[in-house]
XYZ file of N, CA, C and O in Angstrom:
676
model
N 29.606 -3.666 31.825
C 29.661 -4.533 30.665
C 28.240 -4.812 30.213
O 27.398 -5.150 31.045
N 27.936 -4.682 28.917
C 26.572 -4.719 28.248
C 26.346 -6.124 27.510
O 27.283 -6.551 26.835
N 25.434 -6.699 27.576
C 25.360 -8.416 26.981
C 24.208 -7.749 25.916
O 23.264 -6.960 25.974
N 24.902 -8.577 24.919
C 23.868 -8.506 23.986
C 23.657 -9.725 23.435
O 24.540 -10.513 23.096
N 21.972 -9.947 23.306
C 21.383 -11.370 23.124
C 21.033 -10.765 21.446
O 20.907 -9.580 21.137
N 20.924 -11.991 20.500
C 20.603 -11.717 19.669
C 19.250 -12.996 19.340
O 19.677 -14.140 19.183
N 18.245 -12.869 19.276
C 16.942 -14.233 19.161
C 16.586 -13.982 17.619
O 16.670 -12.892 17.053
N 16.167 -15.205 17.037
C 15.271 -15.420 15.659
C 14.507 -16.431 16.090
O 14.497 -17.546 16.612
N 13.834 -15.506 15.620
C 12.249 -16.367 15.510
C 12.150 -16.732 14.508
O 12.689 -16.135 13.576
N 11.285 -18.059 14.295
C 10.918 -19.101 13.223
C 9.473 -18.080 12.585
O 8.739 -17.349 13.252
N 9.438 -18.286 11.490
C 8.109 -17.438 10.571
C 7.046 -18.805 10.862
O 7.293 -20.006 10.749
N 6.255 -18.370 11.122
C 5.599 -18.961 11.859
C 3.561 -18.651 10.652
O 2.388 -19.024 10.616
N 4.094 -18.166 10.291
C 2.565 -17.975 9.310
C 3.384 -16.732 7.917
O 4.375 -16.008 8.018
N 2.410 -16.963 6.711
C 3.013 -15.980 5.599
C 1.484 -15.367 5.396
O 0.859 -15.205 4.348
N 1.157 -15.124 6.563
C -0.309 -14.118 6.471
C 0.376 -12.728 6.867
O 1.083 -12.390 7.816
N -0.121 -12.069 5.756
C -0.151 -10.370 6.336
C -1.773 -9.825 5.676
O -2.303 -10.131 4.608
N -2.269 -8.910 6.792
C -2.900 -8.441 6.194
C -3.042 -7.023 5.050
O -2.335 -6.016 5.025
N -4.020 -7.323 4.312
C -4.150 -5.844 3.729
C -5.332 -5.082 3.002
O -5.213 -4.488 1.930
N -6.491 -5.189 3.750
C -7.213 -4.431 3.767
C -7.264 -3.564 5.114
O -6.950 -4.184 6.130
N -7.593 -2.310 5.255
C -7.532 -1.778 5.905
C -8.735 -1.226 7.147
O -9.454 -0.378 6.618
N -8.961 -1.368 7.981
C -9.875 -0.900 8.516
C -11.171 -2.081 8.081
O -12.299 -1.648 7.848
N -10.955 -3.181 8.025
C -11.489 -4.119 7.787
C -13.108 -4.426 9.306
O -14.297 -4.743 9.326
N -12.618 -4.258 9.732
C -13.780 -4.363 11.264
C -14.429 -2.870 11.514
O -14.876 -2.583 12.624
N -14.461 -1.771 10.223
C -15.401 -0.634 10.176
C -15.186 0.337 11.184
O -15.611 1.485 11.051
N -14.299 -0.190 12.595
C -14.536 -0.014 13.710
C -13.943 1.843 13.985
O -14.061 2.543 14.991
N -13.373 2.129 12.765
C -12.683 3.566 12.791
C -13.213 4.008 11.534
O -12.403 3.999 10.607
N -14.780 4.527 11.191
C -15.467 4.942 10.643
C -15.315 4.130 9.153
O -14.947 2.969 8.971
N -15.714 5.110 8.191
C -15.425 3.928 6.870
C -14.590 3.991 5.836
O -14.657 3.413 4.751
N -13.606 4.917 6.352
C -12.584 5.372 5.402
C -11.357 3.695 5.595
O -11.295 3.001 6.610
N -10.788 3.536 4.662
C -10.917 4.089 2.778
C -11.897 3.209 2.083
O -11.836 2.874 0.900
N -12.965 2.815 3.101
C -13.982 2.367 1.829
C -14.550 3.050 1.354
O -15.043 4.012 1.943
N -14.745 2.743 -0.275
C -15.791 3.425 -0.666
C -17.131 2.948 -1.052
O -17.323 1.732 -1.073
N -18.155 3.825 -1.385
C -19.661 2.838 -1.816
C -19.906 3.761 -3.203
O -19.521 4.917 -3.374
N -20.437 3.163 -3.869
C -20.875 3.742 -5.339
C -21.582 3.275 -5.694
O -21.573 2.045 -5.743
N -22.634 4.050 -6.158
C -24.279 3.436 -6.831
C -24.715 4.361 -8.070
O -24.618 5.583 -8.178
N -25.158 3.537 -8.854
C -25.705 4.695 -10.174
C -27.062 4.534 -10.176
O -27.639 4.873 -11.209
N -27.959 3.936 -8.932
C -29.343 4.270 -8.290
C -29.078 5.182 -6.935
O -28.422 6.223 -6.941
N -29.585 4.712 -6.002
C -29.578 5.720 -4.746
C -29.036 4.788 -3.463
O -29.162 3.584 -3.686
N -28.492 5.102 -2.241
C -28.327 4.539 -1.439
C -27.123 5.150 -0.537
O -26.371 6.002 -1.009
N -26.980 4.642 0.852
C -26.139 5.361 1.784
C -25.150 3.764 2.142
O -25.410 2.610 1.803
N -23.971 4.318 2.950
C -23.100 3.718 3.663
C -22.754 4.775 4.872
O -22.731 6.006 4.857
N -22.415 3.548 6.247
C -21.991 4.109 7.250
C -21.342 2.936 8.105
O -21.257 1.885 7.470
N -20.974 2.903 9.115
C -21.054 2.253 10.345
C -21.359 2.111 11.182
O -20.825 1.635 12.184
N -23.022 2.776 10.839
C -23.743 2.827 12.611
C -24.457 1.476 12.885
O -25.496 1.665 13.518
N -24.273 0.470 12.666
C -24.839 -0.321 12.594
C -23.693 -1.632 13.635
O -22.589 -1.771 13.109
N -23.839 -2.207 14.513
C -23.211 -3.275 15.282
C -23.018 -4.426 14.535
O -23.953 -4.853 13.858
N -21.654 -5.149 14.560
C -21.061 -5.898 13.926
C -21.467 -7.150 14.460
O -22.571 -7.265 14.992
N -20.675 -8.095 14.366
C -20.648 -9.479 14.659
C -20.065 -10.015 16.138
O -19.624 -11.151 16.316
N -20.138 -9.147 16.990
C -19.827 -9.316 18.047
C -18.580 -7.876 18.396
O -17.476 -7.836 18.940
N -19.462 -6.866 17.762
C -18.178 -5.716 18.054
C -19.526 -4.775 17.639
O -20.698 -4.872 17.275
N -18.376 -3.703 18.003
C -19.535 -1.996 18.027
C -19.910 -1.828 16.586
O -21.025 -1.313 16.509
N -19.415 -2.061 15.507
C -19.543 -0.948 14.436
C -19.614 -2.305 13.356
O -19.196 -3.454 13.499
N -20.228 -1.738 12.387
C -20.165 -2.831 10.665
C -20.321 -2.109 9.822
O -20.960 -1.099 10.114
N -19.886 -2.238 8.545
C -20.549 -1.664 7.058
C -21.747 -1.998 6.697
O -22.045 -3.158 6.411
N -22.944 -0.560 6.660
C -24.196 -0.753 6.525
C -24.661 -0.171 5.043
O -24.488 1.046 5.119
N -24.971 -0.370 4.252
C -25.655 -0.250 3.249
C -26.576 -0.598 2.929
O -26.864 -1.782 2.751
N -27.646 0.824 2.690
C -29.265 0.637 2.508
C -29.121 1.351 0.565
O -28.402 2.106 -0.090
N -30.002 0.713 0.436
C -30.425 0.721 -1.134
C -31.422 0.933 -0.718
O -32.111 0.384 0.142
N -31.664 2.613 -1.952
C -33.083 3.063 -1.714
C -33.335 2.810 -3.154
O -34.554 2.679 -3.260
N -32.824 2.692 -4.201
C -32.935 2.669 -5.711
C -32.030 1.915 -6.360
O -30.893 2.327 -6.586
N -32.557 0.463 -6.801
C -31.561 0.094 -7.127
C -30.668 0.236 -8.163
O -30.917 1.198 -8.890
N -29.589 -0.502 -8.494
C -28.647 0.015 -9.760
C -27.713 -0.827 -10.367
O -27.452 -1.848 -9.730
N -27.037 -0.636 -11.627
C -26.502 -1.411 -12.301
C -25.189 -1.579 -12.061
O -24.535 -2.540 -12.467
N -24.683 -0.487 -11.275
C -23.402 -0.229 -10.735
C -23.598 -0.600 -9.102
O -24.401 0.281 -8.795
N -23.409 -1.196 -8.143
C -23.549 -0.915 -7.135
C -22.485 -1.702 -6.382
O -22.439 -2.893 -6.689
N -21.416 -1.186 -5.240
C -20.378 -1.805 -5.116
C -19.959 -0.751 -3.683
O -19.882 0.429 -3.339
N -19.768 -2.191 -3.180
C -18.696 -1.195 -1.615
C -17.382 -1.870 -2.009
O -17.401 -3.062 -2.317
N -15.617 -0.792 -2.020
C -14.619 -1.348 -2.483
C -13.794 -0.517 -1.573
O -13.972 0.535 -0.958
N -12.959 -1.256 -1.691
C -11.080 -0.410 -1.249
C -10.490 -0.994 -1.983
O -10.477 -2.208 -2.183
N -9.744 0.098 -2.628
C -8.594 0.194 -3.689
C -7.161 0.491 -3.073
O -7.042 0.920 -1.925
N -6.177 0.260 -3.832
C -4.612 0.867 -3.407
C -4.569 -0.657 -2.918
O -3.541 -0.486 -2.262
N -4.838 -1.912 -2.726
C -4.343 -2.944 -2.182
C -3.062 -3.577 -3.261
O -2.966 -3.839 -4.460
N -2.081 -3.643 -1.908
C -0.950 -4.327 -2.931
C -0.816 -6.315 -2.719
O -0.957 -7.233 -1.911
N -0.574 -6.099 -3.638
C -0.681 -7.797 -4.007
C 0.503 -8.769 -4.685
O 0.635 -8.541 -5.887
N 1.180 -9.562 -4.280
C 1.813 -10.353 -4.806
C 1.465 -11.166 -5.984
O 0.427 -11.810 -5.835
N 2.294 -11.357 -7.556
C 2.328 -12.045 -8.252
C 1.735 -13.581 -7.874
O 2.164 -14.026 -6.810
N 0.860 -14.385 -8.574
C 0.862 -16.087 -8.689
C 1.325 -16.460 -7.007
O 2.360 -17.076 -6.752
N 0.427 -16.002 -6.019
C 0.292 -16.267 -4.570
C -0.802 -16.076 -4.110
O -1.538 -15.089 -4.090
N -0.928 -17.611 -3.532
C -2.274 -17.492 -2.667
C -2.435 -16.457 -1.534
O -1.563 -16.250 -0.691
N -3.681 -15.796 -1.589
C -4.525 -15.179 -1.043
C -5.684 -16.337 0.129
O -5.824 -17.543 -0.075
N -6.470 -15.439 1.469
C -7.530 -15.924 1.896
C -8.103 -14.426 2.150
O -7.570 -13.484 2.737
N -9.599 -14.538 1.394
C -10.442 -13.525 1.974
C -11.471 -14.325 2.756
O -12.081 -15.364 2.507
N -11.450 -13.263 4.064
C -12.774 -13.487 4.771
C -13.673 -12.520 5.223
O -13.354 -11.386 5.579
N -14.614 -12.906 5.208
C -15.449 -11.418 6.013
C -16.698 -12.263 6.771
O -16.738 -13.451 7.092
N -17.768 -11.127 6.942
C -18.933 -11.462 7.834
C -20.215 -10.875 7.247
O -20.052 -9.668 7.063
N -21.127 -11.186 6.977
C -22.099 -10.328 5.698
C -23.444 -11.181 6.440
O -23.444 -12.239 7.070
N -24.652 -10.177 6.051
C -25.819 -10.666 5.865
C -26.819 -9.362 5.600
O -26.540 -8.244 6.032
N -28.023 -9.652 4.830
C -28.445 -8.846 3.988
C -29.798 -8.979 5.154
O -29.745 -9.901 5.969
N -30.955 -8.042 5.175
C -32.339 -8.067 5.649
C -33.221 -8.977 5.219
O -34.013 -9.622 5.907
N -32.982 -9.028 3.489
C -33.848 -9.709 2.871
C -32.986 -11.243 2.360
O -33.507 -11.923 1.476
N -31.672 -11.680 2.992
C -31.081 -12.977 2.082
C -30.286 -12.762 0.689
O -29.561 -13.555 0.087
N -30.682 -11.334 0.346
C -30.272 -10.603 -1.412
C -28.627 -11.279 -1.289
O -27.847 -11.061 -0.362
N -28.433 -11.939 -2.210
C -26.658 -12.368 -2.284
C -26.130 -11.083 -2.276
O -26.802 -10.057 -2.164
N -24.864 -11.146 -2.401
C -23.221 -10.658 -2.858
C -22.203 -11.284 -3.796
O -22.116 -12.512 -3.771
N -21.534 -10.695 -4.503
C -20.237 -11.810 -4.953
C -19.121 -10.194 -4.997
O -19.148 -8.967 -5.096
N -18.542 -10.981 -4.890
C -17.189 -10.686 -4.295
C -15.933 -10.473 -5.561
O -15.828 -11.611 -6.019
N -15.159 -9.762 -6.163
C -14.351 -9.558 -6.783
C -12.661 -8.850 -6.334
O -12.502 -7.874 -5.602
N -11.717 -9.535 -6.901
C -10.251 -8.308 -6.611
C -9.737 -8.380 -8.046
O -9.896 -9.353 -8.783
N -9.190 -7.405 -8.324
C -9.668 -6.693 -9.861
C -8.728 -5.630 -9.735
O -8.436 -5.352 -8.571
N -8.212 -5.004 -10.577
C -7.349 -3.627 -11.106
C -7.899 -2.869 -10.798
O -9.056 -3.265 -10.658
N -7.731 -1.205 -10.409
C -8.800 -0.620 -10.063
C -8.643 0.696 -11.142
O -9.171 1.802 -11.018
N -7.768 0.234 -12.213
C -8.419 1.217 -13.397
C -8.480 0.432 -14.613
O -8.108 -0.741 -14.661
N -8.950 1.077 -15.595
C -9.972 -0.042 -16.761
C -8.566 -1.116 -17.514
O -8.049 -1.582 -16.498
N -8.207 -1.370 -18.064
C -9.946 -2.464 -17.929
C -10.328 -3.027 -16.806
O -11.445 -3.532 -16.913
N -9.816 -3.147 -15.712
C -10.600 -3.415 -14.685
C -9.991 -5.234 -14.504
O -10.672 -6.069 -13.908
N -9.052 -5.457 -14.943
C -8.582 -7.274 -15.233
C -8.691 -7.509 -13.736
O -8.292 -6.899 -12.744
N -9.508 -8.830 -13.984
C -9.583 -9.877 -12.761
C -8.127 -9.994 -11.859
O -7.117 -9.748 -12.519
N -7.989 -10.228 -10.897
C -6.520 -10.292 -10.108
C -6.387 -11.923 -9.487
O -5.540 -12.255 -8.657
N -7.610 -13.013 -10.196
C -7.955 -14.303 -9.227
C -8.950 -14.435 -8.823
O -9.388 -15.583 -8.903
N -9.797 -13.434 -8.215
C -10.750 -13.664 -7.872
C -12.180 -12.703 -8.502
O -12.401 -11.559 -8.105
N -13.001 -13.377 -9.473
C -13.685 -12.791 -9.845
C -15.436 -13.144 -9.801
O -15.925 -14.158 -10.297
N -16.033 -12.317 -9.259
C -17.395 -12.631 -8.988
C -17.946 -13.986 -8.717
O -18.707 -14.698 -9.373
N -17.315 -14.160 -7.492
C -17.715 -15.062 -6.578
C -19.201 -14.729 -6.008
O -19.464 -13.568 -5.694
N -20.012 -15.591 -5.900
C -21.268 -15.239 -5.549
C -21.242 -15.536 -3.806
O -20.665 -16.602 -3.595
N -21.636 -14.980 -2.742
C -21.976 -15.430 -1.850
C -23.070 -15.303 -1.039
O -23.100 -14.272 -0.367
N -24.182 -16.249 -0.892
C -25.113 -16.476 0.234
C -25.626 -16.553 0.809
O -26.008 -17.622 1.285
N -26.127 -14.916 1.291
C -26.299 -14.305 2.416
C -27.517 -14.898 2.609
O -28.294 -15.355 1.771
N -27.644 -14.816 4.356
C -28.790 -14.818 4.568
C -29.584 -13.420 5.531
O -29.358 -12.234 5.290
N -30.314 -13.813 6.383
C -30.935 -12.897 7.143
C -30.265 -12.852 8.829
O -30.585 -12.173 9.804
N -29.424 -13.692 8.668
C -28.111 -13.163 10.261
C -26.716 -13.799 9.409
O -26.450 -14.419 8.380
N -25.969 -13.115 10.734
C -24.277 -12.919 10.513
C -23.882 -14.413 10.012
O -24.025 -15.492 10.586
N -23.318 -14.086 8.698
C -22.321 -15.581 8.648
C -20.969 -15.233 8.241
O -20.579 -14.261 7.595
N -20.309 -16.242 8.757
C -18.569 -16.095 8.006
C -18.133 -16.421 6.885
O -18.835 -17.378 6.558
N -17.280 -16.188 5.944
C -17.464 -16.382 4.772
C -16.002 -16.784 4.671
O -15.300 -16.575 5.660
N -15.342 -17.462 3.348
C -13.947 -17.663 3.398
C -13.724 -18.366 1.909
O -14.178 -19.458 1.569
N -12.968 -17.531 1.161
C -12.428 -17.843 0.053
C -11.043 -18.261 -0.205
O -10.377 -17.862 0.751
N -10.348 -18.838 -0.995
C -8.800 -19.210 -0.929
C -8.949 -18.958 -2.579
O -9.827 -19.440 -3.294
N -7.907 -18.112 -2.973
C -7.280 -17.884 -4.717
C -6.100 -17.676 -4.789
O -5.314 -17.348 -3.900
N -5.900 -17.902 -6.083
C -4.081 -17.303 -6.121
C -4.450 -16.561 -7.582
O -5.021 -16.945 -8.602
N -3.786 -15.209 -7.128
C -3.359 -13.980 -8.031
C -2.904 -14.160 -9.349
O -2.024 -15.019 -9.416
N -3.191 -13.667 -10.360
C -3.049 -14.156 -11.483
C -2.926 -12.776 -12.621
O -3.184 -11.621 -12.286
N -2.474 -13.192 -14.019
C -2.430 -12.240 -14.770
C -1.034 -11.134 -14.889
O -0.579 -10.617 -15.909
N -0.589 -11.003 -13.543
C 0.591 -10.118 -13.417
C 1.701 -10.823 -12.601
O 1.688 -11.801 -11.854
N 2.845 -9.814 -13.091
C 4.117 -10.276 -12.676
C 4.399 -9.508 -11.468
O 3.658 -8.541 -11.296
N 5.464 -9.755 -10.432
C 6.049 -8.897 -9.786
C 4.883 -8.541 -8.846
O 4.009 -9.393 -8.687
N 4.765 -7.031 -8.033
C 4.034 -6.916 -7.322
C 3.172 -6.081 -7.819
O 3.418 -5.453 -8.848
N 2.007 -5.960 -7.129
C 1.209 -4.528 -7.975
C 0.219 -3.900 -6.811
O -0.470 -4.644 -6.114
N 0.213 -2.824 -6.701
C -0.619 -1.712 -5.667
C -1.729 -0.822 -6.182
O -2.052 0.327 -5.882
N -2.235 -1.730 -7.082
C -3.569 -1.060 -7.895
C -4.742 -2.098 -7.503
O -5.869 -1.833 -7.920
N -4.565 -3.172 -6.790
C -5.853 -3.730 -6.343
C -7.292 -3.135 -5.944
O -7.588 -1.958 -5.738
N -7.844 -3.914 -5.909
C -9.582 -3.535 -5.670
C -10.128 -4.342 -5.297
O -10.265 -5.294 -6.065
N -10.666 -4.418 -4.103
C -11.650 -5.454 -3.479
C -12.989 -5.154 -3.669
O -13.334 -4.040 -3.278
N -13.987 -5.999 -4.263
C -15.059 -5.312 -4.550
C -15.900 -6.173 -3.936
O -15.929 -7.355 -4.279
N -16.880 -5.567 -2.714
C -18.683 -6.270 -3.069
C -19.089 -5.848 -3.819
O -18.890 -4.647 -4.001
N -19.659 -6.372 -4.434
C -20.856 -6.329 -5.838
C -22.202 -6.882 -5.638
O -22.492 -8.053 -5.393
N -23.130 -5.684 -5.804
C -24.691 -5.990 -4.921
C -25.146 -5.814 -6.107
O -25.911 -6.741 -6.371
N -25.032 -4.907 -7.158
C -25.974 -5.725 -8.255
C -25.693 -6.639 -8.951
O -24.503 -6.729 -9.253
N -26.399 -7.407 -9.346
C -28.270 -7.511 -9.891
C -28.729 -7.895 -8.169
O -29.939 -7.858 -7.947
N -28.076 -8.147 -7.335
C -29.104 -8.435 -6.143
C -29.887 -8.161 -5.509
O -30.803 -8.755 -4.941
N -29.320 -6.537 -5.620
C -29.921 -5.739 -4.733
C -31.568 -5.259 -5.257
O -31.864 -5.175 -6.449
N -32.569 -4.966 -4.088
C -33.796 -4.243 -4.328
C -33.579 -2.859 -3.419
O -32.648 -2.524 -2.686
N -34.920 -2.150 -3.800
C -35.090 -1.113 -2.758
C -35.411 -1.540 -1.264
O -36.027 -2.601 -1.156
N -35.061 -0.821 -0.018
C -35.143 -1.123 0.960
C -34.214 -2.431 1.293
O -34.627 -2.911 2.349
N -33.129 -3.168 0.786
C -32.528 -3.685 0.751
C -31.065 -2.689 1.864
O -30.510 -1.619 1.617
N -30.858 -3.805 3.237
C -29.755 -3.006 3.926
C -28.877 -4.541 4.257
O -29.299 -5.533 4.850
N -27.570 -4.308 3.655
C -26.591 -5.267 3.729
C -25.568 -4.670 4.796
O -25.269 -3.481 4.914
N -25.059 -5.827 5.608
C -23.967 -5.994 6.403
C -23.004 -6.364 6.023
O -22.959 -7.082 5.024
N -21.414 -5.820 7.013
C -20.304 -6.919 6.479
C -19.549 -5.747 7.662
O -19.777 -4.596 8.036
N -18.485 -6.888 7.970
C -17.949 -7.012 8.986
C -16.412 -7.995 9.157
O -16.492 -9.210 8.979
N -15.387 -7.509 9.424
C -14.083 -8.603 9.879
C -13.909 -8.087 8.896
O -13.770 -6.944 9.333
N -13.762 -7.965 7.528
C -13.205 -8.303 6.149
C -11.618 -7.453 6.169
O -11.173 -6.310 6.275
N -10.950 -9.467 5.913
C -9.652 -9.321 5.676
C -9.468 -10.019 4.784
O -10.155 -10.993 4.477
N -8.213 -9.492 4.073
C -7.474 -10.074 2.849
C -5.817 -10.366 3.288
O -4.957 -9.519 3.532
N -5.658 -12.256 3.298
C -4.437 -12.306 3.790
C -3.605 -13.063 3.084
O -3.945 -14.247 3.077
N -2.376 -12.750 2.324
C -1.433 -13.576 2.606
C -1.459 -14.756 2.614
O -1.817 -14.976 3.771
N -1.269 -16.207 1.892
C -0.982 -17.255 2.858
C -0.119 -17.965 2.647
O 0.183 -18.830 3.470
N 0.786 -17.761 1.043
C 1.717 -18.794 0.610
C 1.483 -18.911 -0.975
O 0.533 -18.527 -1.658
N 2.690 -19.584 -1.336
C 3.103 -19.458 -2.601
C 2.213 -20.985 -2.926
O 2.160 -21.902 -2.107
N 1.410 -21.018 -4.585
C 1.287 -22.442 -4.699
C 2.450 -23.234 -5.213
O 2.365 -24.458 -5.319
């Protein structure tokens, strides 16, 4: 004779994540980096208490300059929390955008947030709610945005970066 139990669990948090590969720690795919000056991305660089981070050196700076992952899907008029871990050599800020990731490019809630940086690891933490669209949508874009900040010889960190979930306002 076979017993079958059946359990429910109480939801207990409305966090999911969805950026991917957020802790660098499995090379740097699907981020991407794009510059219309010069500059590299990798992960050889040690995180915030882990092996690996997103490193970006600016050798030339530029008017375009942006580390992103796209394809993020997103819920209609629901709060979001982004966090990550960032710090630049020289203090050079960041701001932060999630945005459509084909033109026009419409804000999704969060748009060019400036953040901070200094010359060691800090944590960072934003709260928005999604805006502009109905229903769900899988064209998101998380963007750092280093210009106007960036100079030459300029090498920025970042590290943890998650995008979660947290509840309806």
């Amino acid at each position: 004779v076979a017993l079958v139990f059946s359990v429910v669990l109480p939801k207990t948090s409305w966090s999911i994540a969805t950026v991917s590969n957020g802790g660098f720690e499995s090379g740097t795919s699907p981020w991407v980096f794009y510059t219309n000056g010069a500059g590299t991305f990798a992960n050889d660089a040690a995180g915030d208490g882990s092996a690996h981070a997103a490193h970006v050196t600016i050798t030339t700076p530029g008017t375009n300059v942006q580390l992103q992952q796209a394809g993020l899907v997103l819920e209609a008029n629901t709060q979001y929390r982004l966090s990550f871990k960032a710090y630049s050599n020289t203090g050079h800020d960041v701001s932060v955008s999630l945005q459509k990731n084909v033109s026009p490019y419409t804000g999704y809630g969060l748009s060019g947030r400036v953040f901070n940086l200094t010359t060691a690891w800090q944590a960072f933490t934003v709260d928005f709610t999604t805006t502009v669209f109905a229903g769900t949508v899988n064209d998101g874009r998380l963007m750092f945005w280093l210009a106007p900040y960036d100079a030459s010889g300029d090498h920025y960190y970042f590290d943890d970066v998650a995008l979660e979930k947290i509840g309806t306002p």
